[in-house]
mmCIF file of C-alpha atoms in Angstrom:
data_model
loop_
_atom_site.group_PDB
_atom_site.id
_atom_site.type_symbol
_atom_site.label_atom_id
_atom_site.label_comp_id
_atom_site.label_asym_id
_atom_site.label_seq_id
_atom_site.Cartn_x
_atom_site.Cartn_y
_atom_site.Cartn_z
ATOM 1 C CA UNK V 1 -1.555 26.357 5.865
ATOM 2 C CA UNK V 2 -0.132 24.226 7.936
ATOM 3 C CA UNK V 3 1.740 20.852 7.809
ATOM 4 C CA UNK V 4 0.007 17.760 9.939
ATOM 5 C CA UNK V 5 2.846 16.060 11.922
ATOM 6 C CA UNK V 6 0.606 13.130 13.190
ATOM 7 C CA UNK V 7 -0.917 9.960 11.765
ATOM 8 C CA UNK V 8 -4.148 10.170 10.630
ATOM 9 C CA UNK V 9 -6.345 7.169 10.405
ATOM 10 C CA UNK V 10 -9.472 7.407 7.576
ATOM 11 C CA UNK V 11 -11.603 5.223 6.380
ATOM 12 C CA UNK V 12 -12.327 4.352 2.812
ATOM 13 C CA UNK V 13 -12.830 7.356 0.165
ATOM 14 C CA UNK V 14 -12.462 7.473 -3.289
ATOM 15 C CA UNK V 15 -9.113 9.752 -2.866
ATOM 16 C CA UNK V 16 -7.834 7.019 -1.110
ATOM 17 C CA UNK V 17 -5.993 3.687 -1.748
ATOM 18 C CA UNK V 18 -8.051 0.571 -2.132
ATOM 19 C CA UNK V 19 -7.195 -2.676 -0.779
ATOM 20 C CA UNK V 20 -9.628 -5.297 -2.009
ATOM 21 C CA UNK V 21 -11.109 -8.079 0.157
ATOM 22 C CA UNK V 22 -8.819 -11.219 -1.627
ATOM 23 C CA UNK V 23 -5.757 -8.503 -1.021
ATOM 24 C CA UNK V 24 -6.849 -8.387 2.828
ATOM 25 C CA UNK V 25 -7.503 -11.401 3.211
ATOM 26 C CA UNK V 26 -4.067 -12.643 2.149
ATOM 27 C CA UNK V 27 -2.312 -9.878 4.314
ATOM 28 C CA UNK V 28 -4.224 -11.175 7.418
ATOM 29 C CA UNK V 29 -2.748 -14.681 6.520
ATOM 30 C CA UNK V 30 1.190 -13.409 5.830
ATOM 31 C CA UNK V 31 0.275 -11.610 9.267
ATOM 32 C CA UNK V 32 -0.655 -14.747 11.099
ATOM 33 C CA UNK V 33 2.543 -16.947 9.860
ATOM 34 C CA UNK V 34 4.465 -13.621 11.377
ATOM 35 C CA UNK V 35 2.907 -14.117 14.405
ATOM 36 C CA UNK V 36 2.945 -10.536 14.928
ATOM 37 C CA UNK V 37 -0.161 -8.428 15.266
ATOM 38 C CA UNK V 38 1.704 -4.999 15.844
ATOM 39 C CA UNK V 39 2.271 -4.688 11.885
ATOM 40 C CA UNK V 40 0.719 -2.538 9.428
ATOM 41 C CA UNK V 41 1.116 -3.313 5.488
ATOM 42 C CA UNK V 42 3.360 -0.030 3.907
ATOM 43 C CA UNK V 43 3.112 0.913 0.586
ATOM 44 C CA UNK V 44 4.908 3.493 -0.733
ATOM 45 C CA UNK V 45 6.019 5.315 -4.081
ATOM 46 C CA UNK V 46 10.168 5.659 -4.568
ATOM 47 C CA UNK V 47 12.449 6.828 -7.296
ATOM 48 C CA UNK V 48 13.186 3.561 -9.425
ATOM 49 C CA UNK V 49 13.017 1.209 -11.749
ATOM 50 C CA UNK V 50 12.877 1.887 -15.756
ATOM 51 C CA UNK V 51 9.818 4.013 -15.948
ATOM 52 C CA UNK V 52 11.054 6.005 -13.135
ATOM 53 C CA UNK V 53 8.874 5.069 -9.692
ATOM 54 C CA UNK V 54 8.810 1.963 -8.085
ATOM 55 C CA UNK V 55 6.035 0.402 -5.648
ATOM 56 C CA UNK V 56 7.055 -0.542 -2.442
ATOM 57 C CA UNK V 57 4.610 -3.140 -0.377
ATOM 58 C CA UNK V 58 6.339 -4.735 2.704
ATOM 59 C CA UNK V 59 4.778 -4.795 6.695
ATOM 60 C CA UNK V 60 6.529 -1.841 8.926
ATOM 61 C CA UNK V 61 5.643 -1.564 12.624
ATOM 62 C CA UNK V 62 6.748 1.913 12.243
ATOM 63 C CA UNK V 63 4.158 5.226 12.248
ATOM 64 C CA UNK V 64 5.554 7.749 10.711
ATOM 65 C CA UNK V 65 4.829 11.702 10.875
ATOM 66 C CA UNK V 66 2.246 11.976 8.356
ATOM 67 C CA UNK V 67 0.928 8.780 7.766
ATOM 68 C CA UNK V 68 -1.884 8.378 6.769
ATOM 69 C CA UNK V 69 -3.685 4.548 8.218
ATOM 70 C CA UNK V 70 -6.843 2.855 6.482
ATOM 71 C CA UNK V 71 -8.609 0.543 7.586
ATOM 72 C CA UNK V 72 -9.918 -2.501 5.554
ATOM 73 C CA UNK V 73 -11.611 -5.315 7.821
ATOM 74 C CA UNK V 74 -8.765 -4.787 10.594
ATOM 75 C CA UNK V 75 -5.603 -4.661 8.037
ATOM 76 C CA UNK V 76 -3.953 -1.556 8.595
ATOM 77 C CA UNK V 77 -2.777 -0.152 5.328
ATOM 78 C CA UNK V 78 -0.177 2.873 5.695
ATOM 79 C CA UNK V 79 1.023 5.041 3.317
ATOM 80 C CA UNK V 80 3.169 7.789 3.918
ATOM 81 C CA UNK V 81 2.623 11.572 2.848
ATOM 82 C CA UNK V 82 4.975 11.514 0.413
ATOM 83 C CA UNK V 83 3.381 8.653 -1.517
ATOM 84 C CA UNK V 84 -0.168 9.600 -1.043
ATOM 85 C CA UNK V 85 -0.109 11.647 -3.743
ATOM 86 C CA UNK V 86 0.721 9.130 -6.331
ATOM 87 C CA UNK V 87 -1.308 7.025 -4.870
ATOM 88 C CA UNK V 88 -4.668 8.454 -4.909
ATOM 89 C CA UNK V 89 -7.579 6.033 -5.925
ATOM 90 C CA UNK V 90 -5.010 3.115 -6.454
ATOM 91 C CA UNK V 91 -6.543 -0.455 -5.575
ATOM 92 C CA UNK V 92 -4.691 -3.598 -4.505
ATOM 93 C CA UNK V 93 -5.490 -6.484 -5.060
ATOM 94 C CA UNK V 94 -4.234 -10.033 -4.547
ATOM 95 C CA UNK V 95 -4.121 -12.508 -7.638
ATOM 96 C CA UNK V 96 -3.688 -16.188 -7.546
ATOM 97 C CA UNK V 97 -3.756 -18.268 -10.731
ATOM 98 C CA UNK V 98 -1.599 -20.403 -12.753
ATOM 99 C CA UNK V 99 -0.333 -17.790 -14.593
ATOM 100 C CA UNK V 100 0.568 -15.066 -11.867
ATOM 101 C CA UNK V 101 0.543 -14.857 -8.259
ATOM 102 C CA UNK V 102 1.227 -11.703 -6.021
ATOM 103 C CA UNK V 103 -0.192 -8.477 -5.078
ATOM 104 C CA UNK V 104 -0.971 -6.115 -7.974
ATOM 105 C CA UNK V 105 -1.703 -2.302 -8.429
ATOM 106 C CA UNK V 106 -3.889 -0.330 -10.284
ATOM 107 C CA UNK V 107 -3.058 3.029 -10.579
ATOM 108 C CA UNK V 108 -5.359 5.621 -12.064
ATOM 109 C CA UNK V 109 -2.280 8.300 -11.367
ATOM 110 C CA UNK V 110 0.247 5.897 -13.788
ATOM 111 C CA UNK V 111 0.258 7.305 -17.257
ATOM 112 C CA UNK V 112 2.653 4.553 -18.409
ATOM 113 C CA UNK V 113 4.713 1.828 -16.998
ATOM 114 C CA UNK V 114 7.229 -0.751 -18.079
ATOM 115 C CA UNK V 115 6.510 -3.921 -20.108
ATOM 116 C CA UNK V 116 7.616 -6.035 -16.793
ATOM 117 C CA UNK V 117 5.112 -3.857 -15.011
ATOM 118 C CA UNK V 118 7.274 -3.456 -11.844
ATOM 119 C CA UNK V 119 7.538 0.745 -12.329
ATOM 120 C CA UNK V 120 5.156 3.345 -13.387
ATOM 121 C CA UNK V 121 5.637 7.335 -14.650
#
């Protein structure tokens, strides 16, 4: 078995993470007031926070080793090999409503996470 050192770009799958079309839509638009079409939207899993990993959403230009690149109506989505894992069958979506606005995560792969909802185990 070998290790793949090179990005790989998929499509949509059920193994894969989900970006929904209110999500991409609202990446397209940060992308626009960047002014920057060279950017891909990262999200990745790190040690963290009080249930012990932390999400991780911010635009990198960077492709690293392993990545793996979806696609969702031109938004490049990247997640890194590391991550993919505990991402698996994730979706993101974008919420905007008096209550609560930002991206959100659900995470079939979380079996708990904190009452501020910001980490998962």
């Amino acid at each position: 078995m070998t290790v793949q050192d090179t990005t790989e770009t998929v499509t949509q799958s059920s193994t894969a993470v989900i970006l929904t079309d209110t999500a991409a839509g609202k990446v397209k638009n940060l992308l626009e007031q960047e002014g920057r079409d060279d950017l891909k939207l990262r999200i990745a899993v790190q040690p963290g926070g009080c249930s012990g990993m932390r999400y991780q959403l911010f635009f990198d230009e960077r492709s690293l080793d392993g990545d793996t690149v979806l696609d969702f109506s031109g938004v490049k989505v990247a997640v890194d090999r590391m991550s993919f894992p505990y991402l698996g069958g994730a979706t993101i979506d974008f919420v905007d409503t008096i209550e609560k606005q930002g991206f959100t995560i659900d995470n079939p792969n979380a079996q708990g996470s904190c009452a501020c909802g910001d980490s998962f185990n």
